[in-house]
Tab-separated table of C-alpha atoms in Angstrom:
chain	number	residue	atom	x	y	z
I	14	UNK	CA	-6.910	-17.323	20.769
I	15	UNK	CA	-8.981	-17.133	18.104
I	16	UNK	CA	-8.313	-20.431	16.318
I	17	UNK	CA	-7.755	-22.323	19.742
I	18	UNK	CA	-11.745	-20.895	20.455
I	19	UNK	CA	-13.240	-22.021	16.942
I	20	UNK	CA	-11.822	-25.155	17.581
I	21	UNK	CA	-13.067	-25.723	20.182
I	22	UNK	CA	-16.415	-25.050	19.180
I	23	UNK	CA	-15.830	-26.976	16.042
I	24	UNK	CA	-14.907	-30.394	18.422
I	25	UNK	CA	-17.535	-33.277	16.943
I	26	UNK	CA	-17.892	-32.098	12.911
I	27	UNK	CA	-16.103	-33.990	10.470
I	28	UNK	CA	-13.017	-32.925	9.177
I	29	UNK	CA	-9.985	-33.708	7.478
I	30	UNK	CA	-6.433	-32.612	8.828
I	31	UNK	CA	-4.048	-32.557	6.279
I	32	UNK	CA	-0.154	-32.483	7.394
I	33	UNK	CA	3.087	-31.320	5.889
I	34	UNK	CA	4.070	-35.064	5.201
I	35	UNK	CA	1.243	-35.161	2.544
I	36	UNK	CA	-1.246	-37.745	4.139
I	37	UNK	CA	-4.404	-36.235	5.372
I	38	UNK	CA	-6.288	-37.592	7.383
I	39	UNK	CA	-9.930	-37.648	8.196
I	40	UNK	CA	-11.755	-38.202	11.926
I	41	UNK	CA	-13.976	-36.199	13.983
I	42	UNK	CA	-12.654	-33.591	16.214
I	43	UNK	CA	-12.636	-35.096	19.839
I	44	UNK	CA	-10.156	-32.420	21.087
I	45	UNK	CA	-8.115	-29.479	20.530
I	46	UNK	CA	-5.496	-27.578	22.984
I	47	UNK	CA	-3.798	-23.462	22.266
I	48	UNK	CA	-0.812	-24.811	19.998
I	49	UNK	CA	-4.202	-25.730	18.078
I	50	UNK	CA	-2.704	-29.589	18.159
I	51	UNK	CA	-5.720	-31.804	17.424
I	52	UNK	CA	-7.272	-35.399	19.222
I	53	UNK	CA	-8.916	-37.003	15.713
I	54	UNK	CA	-11.361	-40.152	16.393
I	55	UNK	CA	-13.187	-43.043	13.859
I	56	UNK	CA	-9.856	-41.956	11.850
I	57	UNK	CA	-9.571	-43.052	8.564
I	58	UNK	CA	-7.115	-42.160	5.568
I	59	UNK	CA	-8.206	-40.280	2.501
I	60	UNK	CA	-5.572	-41.667	0.059
I	61	UNK	CA	-5.515	-45.610	1.614
I	62	UNK	CA	-3.928	-46.846	-1.303
I	63	UNK	CA	-1.010	-45.080	-0.963
I	64	UNK	CA	-0.909	-45.816	3.475
I	65	UNK	CA	-2.195	-49.179	3.932
I	66	UNK	CA	-0.002	-49.238	6.985
I	67	UNK	CA	-2.705	-46.694	8.425
I	68	UNK	CA	-5.848	-49.254	7.627
I	69	UNK	CA	-6.162	-49.398	11.013
I	70	UNK	CA	-5.461	-46.267	12.783
I	71	UNK	CA	-9.268	-45.765	14.534
I	72	UNK	CA	-7.394	-42.681	16.514
I	73	UNK	CA	-4.686	-40.065	16.241
I	74	UNK	CA	-3.234	-37.375	18.394
I	75	UNK	CA	-1.528	-35.121	15.626
I	76	UNK	CA	0.934	-32.542	16.582
I	77	UNK	CA	-0.267	-29.194	15.454
I	78	UNK	CA	3.458	-27.685	14.287
I	79	UNK	CA	2.289	-30.363	11.322
I	80	UNK	CA	-1.162	-29.249	9.684
I	81	UNK	CA	-0.771	-27.966	6.875
I	82	UNK	CA	-4.306	-27.363	6.249
I	83	UNK	CA	-7.818	-28.365	8.023
I	84	UNK	CA	-10.621	-28.938	5.145
I	85	UNK	CA	-13.638	-27.362	7.677
I	86	UNK	CA	-17.663	-28.535	6.914
I	87	UNK	CA	-18.970	-25.538	5.587
I	88	UNK	CA	-21.271	-25.703	8.048
I	89	UNK	CA	-19.561	-25.162	11.056
I	90	UNK	CA	-18.031	-21.913	9.409
I	91	UNK	CA	-20.807	-19.051	10.905
I	92	UNK	CA	-18.600	-16.367	8.304
I	93	UNK	CA	-20.881	-13.314	10.067
I	94	UNK	CA	-18.971	-14.600	13.915
I	95	UNK	CA	-15.511	-15.100	12.500
I	96	UNK	CA	-15.137	-11.733	10.742
I	97	UNK	CA	-16.664	-10.178	14.139
I	98	UNK	CA	-13.499	-12.259	16.118
I	99	UNK	CA	-10.543	-11.537	13.363
I	100	UNK	CA	-11.955	-7.793	14.571
I	101	UNK	CA	-11.664	-7.916	17.817
I	102	UNK	CA	-8.637	-9.889	17.446
I	103	UNK	CA	-6.754	-7.762	15.838
I	104	UNK	CA	-7.588	-4.710	17.901
I	105	UNK	CA	-6.474	-6.485	20.711
I	106	UNK	CA	-2.869	-7.398	19.425
Z	23	UNK	CA	8.056	18.714	22.858
Z	24	UNK	CA	8.036	18.107	18.783
Z	25	UNK	CA	7.397	14.695	19.694
Z	26	UNK	CA	4.487	14.601	17.717
Z	27	UNK	CA	1.906	11.463	17.945
Z	28	UNK	CA	2.147	8.228	15.109
Z	29	UNK	CA	0.567	6.269	17.085
Z	30	UNK	CA	-2.690	6.952	14.720
Z	31	UNK	CA	-0.619	7.106	11.762
Z	32	UNK	CA	1.489	4.292	11.937
Z	33	UNK	CA	0.987	1.267	9.934
Z	34	UNK	CA	1.777	-2.656	10.668
Z	35	UNK	CA	2.404	-4.561	7.921
Z	36	UNK	CA	-0.969	-6.706	9.087
Z	37	UNK	CA	-3.482	-3.715	7.948
Z	38	UNK	CA	-3.084	-5.056	4.849
Z	39	UNK	CA	-4.256	-8.315	5.937
Z	40	UNK	CA	-6.954	-6.922	8.237
Z	41	UNK	CA	-8.321	-4.273	5.288
Z	42	UNK	CA	-8.543	-7.796	3.038
Z	43	UNK	CA	-11.107	-9.342	5.310
Z	44	UNK	CA	-14.154	-10.686	2.886
Z	45	UNK	CA	-12.245	-10.339	0.359
Z	46	UNK	CA	-10.116	-12.653	-2.175
Z	47	UNK	CA	-6.623	-12.896	-1.691
Z	48	UNK	CA	-3.878	-14.775	-3.065
Z	49	UNK	CA	-1.349	-16.431	-0.701
Z	50	UNK	CA	1.462	-18.306	-1.666
Z	51	UNK	CA	2.872	-20.973	0.662
Z	52	UNK	CA	6.130	-22.955	0.893
Z	53	UNK	CA	6.759	-26.435	-1.230
Z	54	UNK	CA	5.100	-24.232	-4.666
Z	55	UNK	CA	1.374	-24.129	-3.678
Z	56	UNK	CA	-0.458	-21.347	-4.382
Z	57	UNK	CA	-4.329	-19.958	-2.919
Z	58	UNK	CA	-6.956	-17.907	-4.032
Z	59	UNK	CA	-10.138	-17.674	-1.008
Z	60	UNK	CA	-12.201	-15.225	0.097
Z	61	UNK	CA	-10.115	-14.071	4.158
Z	62	UNK	CA	-12.882	-15.006	6.394
Z	63	UNK	CA	-10.649	-15.422	9.591
Z	64	UNK	CA	-6.827	-14.313	10.645
Z	65	UNK	CA	-4.244	-13.965	13.384
Z	66	UNK	CA	-1.164	-12.811	13.912
Z	67	UNK	CA	0.516	-16.113	13.040
Z	68	UNK	CA	-0.603	-15.642	9.666
Z	69	UNK	CA	-3.210	-18.185	10.657
Z	70	UNK	CA	-6.349	-17.960	7.522
Z	71	UNK	CA	-10.280	-19.725	7.059
Z	72	UNK	CA	-10.410	-18.878	4.099
Z	73	UNK	CA	-13.587	-19.201	1.272
Z	74	UNK	CA	-14.003	-20.641	-2.379
Z	75	UNK	CA	-10.559	-22.043	-2.168
Z	76	UNK	CA	-8.539	-22.594	-5.185
Z	77	UNK	CA	-5.571	-24.383	-4.369
Z	78	UNK	CA	-2.568	-24.938	-6.896
Z	79	UNK	CA	0.368	-27.299	-6.890
Z	80	UNK	CA	2.703	-27.020	-8.697
Z	81	UNK	CA	5.472	-29.245	-10.231
Z	82	UNK	CA	8.583	-29.797	-11.759
Z	83	UNK	CA	9.972	-32.965	-13.053
Z	84	UNK	CA	13.416	-33.883	-15.232
Z	85	UNK	CA	12.446	-35.915	-19.187
Z	86	UNK	CA	14.481	-38.725	-18.583
Z	87	UNK	CA	14.944	-38.454	-22.151
Z	88	UNK	CA	15.048	-34.895	-23.362
Z	89	UNK	CA	16.636	-34.100	-19.434
Z	90	UNK	CA	13.428	-30.752	-20.193
Z	91	UNK	CA	11.880	-29.242	-17.274
Z	92	UNK	CA	8.190	-30.119	-17.340
Z	93	UNK	CA	6.324	-27.653	-14.632
Z	94	UNK	CA	2.362	-29.114	-14.140
Z	95	UNK	CA	-0.158	-27.861	-12.137
Z	96	UNK	CA	-2.976	-29.504	-10.661
Z	97	UNK	CA	-5.741	-28.022	-9.018
Z	98	UNK	CA	-8.159	-28.318	-6.514
Z	99	UNK	CA	-11.499	-26.569	-4.711
Z	100	UNK	CA	-12.195	-26.458	-1.485
Z	101	UNK	CA	-15.708	-25.203	0.461
Z	102	UNK	CA	-13.840	-23.829	3.485
Z	103	UNK	CA	-10.268	-24.574	4.609
Z	104	UNK	CA	-7.888	-23.755	8.340
Z	105	UNK	CA	-4.643	-23.222	6.769
Z	106	UNK	CA	-1.671	-22.968	9.419
Z	107	UNK	CA	0.157	-19.910	8.827
Z	108	UNK	CA	4.329	-21.006	9.453
Z	109	UNK	CA	3.582	-22.077	6.136
Z	110	UNK	CA	2.620	-18.834	5.060
Z	111	UNK	CA	5.331	-16.742	2.153
Z	112	UNK	CA	3.200	-13.842	0.718
Z	113	UNK	CA	-0.274	-12.453	0.984
Z	114	UNK	CA	-2.145	-10.057	-1.891
Z	115	UNK	CA	-5.264	-8.453	-2.479
Z	116	UNK	CA	-5.839	-11.082	-6.011
Z	117	UNK	CA	-7.317	-8.638	-7.918
Z	118	UNK	CA	-4.092	-6.247	-7.925
Z	119	UNK	CA	-1.508	-9.315	-9.174
Z	120	UNK	CA	-0.915	-9.495	-13.453
M	14	UNK	CA	28.804	1.261	5.896
M	15	UNK	CA	31.685	2.966	8.567
M	16	UNK	CA	32.969	0.579	11.274
M	17	UNK	CA	32.113	2.736	13.820
M	18	UNK	CA	28.575	3.859	15.037
M	19	UNK	CA	29.672	6.219	17.035
M	20	UNK	CA	31.267	8.058	14.025
M	21	UNK	CA	29.544	9.644	10.893
M	22	UNK	CA	26.309	11.039	12.461
M	23	UNK	CA	25.101	12.083	9.133
M	24	UNK	CA	24.954	7.839	8.485
M	25	UNK	CA	22.518	4.864	10.393
M	26	UNK	CA	23.703	3.376	13.030
M	27	UNK	CA	21.084	0.067	13.924
M	28	UNK	CA	19.669	-1.732	12.421
M	29	UNK	CA	16.589	-0.348	14.177
M	30	UNK	CA	17.482	2.758	12.518
M	31	UNK	CA	18.156	1.457	9.975
M	32	UNK	CA	14.315	-0.394	8.976
M	33	UNK	CA	13.015	2.731	10.184
M	34	UNK	CA	15.120	4.595	7.824
M	35	UNK	CA	13.813	3.105	4.811
M	36	UNK	CA	10.569	3.175	5.022
M	37	UNK	CA	9.269	4.259	1.368
M	38	UNK	CA	12.083	3.189	-0.370
M	39	UNK	CA	12.683	0.886	-3.219
M	40	UNK	CA	14.100	-2.280	-1.755
M	41	UNK	CA	15.126	-5.708	-3.069
M	42	UNK	CA	13.347	-8.439	-0.220
M	43	UNK	CA	15.383	-11.605	-0.245
M	44	UNK	CA	13.863	-15.295	0.577
M	45	UNK	CA	15.792	-18.182	1.650
M	46	UNK	CA	14.166	-19.852	-0.635
M	47	UNK	CA	16.496	-17.228	-2.943
M	48	UNK	CA	13.419	-15.952	-4.651
M	49	UNK	CA	13.326	-12.017	-4.805
M	50	UNK	CA	10.995	-8.964	-4.236
M	51	UNK	CA	11.575	-5.511	-5.484
M	52	UNK	CA	8.932	-3.280	-4.812
M	53	UNK	CA	8.383	0.203	-2.103
M	54	UNK	CA	8.533	-0.517	1.306
M	55	UNK	CA	6.068	0.540	2.761
M	56	UNK	CA	5.449	-0.751	6.392
M	57	UNK	CA	7.670	-3.413	8.814
M	58	UNK	CA	7.438	-5.032	12.023
M	59	UNK	CA	9.098	-6.699	14.963
M	60	UNK	CA	9.031	-9.954	13.399
M	61	UNK	CA	10.354	-8.273	9.437
M	62	UNK	CA	6.656	-8.993	8.618
M	63	UNK	CA	6.906	-6.555	5.210
M	64	UNK	CA	4.027	-4.400	3.366
M	65	UNK	CA	5.750	-3.786	0.336
M	66	UNK	CA	3.800	-2.159	-2.902
M	67	UNK	CA	4.441	-2.081	-6.678
M	68	UNK	CA	6.038	-5.698	-6.275
M	69	UNK	CA	7.925	-7.562	-8.468
M	70	UNK	CA	8.859	-10.970	-7.946
M	71	UNK	CA	12.310	-13.207	-9.094
M	72	UNK	CA	13.109	-16.271	-9.468
M	73	UNK	CA	16.696	-16.945	-10.928
M	74	UNK	CA	16.290	-13.291	-12.219
M	75	UNK	CA	13.358	-13.555	-14.204
M	76	UNK	CA	10.226	-11.795	-13.512
M	77	UNK	CA	7.882	-13.921	-12.312
M	78	UNK	CA	4.802	-11.750	-11.138
M	79	UNK	CA	3.734	-8.458	-10.083
M	80	UNK	CA	1.880	-7.659	-6.937
M	81	UNK	CA	0.550	-4.792	-6.564
M	82	UNK	CA	0.073	-4.542	-2.569
M	83	UNK	CA	1.898	-7.963	-0.705
M	84	UNK	CA	2.251	-9.376	2.549
M	85	UNK	CA	5.431	-11.042	2.612
M	86	UNK	CA	5.802	-13.741	6.196
M	87	UNK	CA	8.728	-12.113	8.418
M	88	UNK	CA	10.081	-15.771	8.914
M	89	UNK	CA	11.127	-16.063	5.117
M	90	UNK	CA	12.893	-12.855	5.493
M	91	UNK	CA	16.720	-13.144	5.168
M	92	UNK	CA	17.512	-9.304	3.722
M	93	UNK	CA	16.521	-5.552	3.256
M	94	UNK	CA	18.284	-4.130	0.605
M	95	UNK	CA	17.883	-0.035	-0.281
M	96	UNK	CA	17.711	-0.720	-4.255
M	97	UNK	CA	19.131	1.892	-6.590
M	98	UNK	CA	16.661	1.681	-9.198
M	99	UNK	CA	14.367	4.162	-9.418
M	100	UNK	CA	10.147	2.749	-10.653
M	101	UNK	CA	8.586	4.185	-13.230
M	102	UNK	CA	8.261	7.936	-12.594
M	103	UNK	CA	4.563	8.873	-11.687
M	104	UNK	CA	1.716	7.699	-9.964
């Protein structure tokens, strides 16, 4: 639940989602669910030369299981908050 | 009876990660990727948030003529990175790596 | 290993018993990728997540890395085997 909650608080921010097939998509986080499926808006592919077929994609749904990384905006990371939430999560199992 | 309460002594593998919170760790991922960064958050799946992350990608190419293996590493820095746990192979506190 | 679990009361019987019995022992952990990890098994859980100490990483039989402590995510584990190899004495 920790990361579901975290990403919910991140809605509206710009993130870069890197997929397991190496495609990286930057966009505004629209929504997230418990599987960490992600909806992005105002998307653009980071490496447009190599993925020209993605040029017209303006928003997308990304299945959580194909995500490798999400690059987070520094202002969207509260380190102390994350530490506390992680310790709470570790206790709860 | 003879049954001793072992609960307090029980050490589970995730304790190793718990003790690394707010420390720099080394993460070995699938597909020859490695991360070094400060552990800010994790869960039981090994989903993580790392800070000041250095990613190293190792690729091996075969030289067309000599058939020699050419090992290349590319590195990049990312300020904050969420890492999905299913790609994780190994986690280690990095200072102890040789 | 004897065929039936009911014989030989001194030997471990179930996989769970085996796993319980090897804590603190030198082990070889082989991953699905073929990579081997040799070290002291600190503990493990039901997912076969493993914590190891004094871990050496072998790729194609060659020592590639050493880790003081290592957590291995259970889904990567092919097998855990006890090893006769004695690590450096002391400590």
